[in-house]
PDB file of C-alpha atoms in Angstrom:
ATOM      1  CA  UNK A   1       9.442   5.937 -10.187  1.00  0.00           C
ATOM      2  CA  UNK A   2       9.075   8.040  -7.262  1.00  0.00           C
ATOM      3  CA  UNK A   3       6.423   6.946  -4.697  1.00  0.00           C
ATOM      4  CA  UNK A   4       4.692   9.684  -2.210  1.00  0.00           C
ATOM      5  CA  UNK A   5       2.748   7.738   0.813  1.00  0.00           C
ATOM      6  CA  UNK A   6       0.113  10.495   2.719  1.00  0.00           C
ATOM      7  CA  UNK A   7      -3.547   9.574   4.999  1.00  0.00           C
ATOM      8  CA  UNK A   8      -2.137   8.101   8.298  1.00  0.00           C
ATOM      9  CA  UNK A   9      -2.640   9.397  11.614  1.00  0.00           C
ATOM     10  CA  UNK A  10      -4.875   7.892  14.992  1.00  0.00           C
ATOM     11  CA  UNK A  11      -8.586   6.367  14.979  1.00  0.00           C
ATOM     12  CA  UNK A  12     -10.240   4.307  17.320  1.00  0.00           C
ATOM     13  CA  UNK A  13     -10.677   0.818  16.956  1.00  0.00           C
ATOM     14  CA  UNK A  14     -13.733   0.218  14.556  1.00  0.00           C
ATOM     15  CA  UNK A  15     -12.945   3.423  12.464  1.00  0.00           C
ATOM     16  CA  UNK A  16     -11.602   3.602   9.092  1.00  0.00           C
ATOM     17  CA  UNK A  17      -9.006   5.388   7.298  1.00  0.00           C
ATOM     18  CA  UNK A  18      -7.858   6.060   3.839  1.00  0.00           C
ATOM     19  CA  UNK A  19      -4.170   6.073   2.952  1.00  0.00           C
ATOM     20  CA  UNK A  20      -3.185   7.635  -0.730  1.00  0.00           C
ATOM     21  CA  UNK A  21       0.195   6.889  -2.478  1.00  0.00           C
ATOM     22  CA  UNK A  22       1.142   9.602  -5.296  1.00  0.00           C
ATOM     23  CA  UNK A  23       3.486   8.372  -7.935  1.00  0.00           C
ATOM     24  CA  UNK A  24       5.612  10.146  -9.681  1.00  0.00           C
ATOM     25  CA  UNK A  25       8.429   9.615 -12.664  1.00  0.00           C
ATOM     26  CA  UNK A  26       8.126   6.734 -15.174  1.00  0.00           C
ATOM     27  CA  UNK A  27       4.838   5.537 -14.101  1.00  0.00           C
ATOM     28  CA  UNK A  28       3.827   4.143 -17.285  1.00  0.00           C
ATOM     29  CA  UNK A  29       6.330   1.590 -16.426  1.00  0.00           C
ATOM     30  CA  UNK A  30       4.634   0.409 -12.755  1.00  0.00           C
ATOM     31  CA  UNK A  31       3.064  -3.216 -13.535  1.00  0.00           C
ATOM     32  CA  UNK A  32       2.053  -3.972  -9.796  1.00  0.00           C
ATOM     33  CA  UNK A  33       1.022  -1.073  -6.550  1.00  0.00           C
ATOM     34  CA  UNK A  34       1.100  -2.859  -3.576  1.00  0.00           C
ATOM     35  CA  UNK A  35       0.427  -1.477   0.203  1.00  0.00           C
ATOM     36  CA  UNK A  36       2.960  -3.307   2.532  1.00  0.00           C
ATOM     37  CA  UNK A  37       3.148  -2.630   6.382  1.00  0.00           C
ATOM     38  CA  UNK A  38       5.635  -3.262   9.656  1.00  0.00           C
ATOM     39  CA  UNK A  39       4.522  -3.247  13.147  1.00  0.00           C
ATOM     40  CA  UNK A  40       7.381  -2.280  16.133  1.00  0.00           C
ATOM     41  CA  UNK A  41       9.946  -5.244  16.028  1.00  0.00           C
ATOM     42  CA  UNK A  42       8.378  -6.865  13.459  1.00  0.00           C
ATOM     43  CA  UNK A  43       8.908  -7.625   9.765  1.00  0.00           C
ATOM     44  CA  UNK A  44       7.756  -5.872   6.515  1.00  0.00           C
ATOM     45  CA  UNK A  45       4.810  -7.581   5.279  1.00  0.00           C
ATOM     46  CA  UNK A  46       2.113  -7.322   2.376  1.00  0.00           C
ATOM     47  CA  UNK A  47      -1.011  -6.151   2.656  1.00  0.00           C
ATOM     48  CA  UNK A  48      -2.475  -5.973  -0.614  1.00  0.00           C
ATOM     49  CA  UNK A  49      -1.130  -6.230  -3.862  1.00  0.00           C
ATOM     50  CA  UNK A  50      -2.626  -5.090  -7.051  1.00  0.00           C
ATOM     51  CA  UNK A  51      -0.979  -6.241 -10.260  1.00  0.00           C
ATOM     52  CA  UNK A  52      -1.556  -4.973 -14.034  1.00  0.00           C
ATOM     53  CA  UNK A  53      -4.115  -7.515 -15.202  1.00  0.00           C
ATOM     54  CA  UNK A  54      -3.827 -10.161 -12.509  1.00  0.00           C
ATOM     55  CA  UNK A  55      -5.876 -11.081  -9.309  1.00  0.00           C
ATOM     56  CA  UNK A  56      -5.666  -8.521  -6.920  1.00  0.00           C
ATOM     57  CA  UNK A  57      -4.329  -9.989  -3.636  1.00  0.00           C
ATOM     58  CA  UNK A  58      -4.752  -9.420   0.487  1.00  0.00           C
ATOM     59  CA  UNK A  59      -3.290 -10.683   3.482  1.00  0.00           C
ATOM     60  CA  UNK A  60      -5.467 -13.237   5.535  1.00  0.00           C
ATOM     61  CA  UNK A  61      -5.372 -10.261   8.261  1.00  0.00           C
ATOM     62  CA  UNK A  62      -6.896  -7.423   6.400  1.00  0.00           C
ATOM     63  CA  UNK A  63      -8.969  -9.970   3.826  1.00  0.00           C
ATOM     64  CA  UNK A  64     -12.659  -8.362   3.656  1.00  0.00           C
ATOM     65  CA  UNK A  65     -11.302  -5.040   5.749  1.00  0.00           C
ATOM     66  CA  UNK A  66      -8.958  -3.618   3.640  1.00  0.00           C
ATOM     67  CA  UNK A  67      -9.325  -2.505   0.076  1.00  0.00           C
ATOM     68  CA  UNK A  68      -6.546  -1.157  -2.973  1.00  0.00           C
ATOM     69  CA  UNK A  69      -7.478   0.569  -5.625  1.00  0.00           C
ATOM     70  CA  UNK A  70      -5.813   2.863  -7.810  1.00  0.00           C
ATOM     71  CA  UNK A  71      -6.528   5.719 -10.174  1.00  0.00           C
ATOM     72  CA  UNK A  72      -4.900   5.867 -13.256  1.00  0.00           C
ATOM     73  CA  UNK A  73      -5.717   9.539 -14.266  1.00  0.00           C
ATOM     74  CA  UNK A  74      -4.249  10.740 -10.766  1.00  0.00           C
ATOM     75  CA  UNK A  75      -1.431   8.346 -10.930  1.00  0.00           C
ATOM     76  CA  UNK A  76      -2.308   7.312  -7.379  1.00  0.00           C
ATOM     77  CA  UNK A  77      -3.010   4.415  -5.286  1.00  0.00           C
ATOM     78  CA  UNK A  78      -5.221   4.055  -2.364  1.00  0.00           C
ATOM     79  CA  UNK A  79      -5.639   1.920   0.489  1.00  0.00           C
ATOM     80  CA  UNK A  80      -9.118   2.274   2.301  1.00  0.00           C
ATOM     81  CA  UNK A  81      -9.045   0.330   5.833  1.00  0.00           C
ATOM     82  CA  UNK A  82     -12.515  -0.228   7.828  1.00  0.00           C
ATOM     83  CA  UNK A  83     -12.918  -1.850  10.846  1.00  0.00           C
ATOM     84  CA  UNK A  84      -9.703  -1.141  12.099  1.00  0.00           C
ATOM     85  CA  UNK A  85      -8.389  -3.574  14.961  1.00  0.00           C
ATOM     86  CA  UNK A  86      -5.517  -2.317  17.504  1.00  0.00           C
ATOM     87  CA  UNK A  87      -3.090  -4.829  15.803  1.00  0.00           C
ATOM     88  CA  UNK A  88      -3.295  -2.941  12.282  1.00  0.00           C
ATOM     89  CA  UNK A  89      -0.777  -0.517  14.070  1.00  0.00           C
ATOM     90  CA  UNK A  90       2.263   0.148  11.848  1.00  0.00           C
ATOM     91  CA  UNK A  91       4.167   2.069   9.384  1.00  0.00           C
ATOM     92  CA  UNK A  92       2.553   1.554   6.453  1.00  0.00           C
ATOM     93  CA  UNK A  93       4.243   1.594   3.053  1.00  0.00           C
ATOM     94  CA  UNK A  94       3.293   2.093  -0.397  1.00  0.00           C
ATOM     95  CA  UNK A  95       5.159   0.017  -3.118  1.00  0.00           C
ATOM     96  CA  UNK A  96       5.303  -0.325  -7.102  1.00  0.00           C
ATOM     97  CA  UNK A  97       6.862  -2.468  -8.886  1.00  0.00           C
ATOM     98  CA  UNK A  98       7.636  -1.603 -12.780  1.00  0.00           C
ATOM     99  CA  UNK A  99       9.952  -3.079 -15.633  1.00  0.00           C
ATOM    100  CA  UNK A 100      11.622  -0.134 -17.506  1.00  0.00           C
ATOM    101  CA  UNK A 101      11.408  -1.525 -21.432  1.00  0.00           C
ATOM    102  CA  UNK A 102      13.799   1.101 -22.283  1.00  0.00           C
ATOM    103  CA  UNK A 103      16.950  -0.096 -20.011  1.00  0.00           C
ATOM    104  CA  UNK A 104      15.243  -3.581 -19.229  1.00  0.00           C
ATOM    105  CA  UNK A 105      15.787  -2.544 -15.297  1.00  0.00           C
ATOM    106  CA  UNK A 106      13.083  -4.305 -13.219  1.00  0.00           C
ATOM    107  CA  UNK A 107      12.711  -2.991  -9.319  1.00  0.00           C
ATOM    108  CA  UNK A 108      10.408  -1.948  -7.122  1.00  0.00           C
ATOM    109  CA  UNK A 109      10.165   1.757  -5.440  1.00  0.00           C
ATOM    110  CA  UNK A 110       8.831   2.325  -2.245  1.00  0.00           C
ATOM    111  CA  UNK A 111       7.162   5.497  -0.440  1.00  0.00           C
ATOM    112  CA  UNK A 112       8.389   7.053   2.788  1.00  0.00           C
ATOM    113  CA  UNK A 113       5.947   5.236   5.202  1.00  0.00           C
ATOM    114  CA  UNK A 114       2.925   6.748   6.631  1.00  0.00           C
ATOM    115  CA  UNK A 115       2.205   5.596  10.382  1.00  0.00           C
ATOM    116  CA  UNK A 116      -1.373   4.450  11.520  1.00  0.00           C
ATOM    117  CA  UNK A 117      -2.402   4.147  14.832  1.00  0.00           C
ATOM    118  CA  UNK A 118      -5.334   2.164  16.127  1.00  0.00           C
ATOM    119  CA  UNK A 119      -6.303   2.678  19.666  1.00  0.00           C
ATOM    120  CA  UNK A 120      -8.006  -0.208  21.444  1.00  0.00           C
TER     121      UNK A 120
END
């Protein structure tokens, strides 16, 4: 599975923004998209997390900001963040996690990163 991140860029605090996350490869084997991010100095953390028939999941930070969806037909995933605060500056990453029936591997693959900027 190969994972292509694109949508970030600057916007002022209040705006929104729309990342997209292309996927590539063996996607019939992705069971979870998630949308991770990591601020300067910081750790990696999850945003949102969408699994395959589960509960889809946020962060307490982004909860009622941020939303993931994905679109089968396009293979793609999308993260659409509104009301954007100064401290949702990061690199934001795109994730997928898939179980290959075929060699039984189980991992996750991750997009290059796509930095947002929110100016206060």
């Amino acid at each position: 599975v190969q994972l292509q991140a694109s949508g970030g860029g600057f916007v002022q605090a209040g705006g929104s923004m729309r990342l997209s996350c292309a996927a590539s490869g063996k996607v019939s084997s992705i069971n979870a998209v998630a949308w991770y991010r990591q601020a300067p100095g910081k750790q990696r953390d999850l945003v949102a997390r969408m699994p395959d028939g589960g509960i889809t999941e946020y962060s307490d930070s982004v909860k009622g900001r941020f939303t993931i969806s994905r679109d089968n037909a396009k293979n793609t995933v999308y993260l659409q963040m509104d009301r954007l605060k100064p401290e949702d500056t990061a690199v934001y990453y795109c994730a997928a996690e898939y179980f290959d029936v075929s060699t039984t591997v189980v991992g996750r693959a991750w997009g290059q990163g796509t930095q947002v900027t929110v100016s206060s």
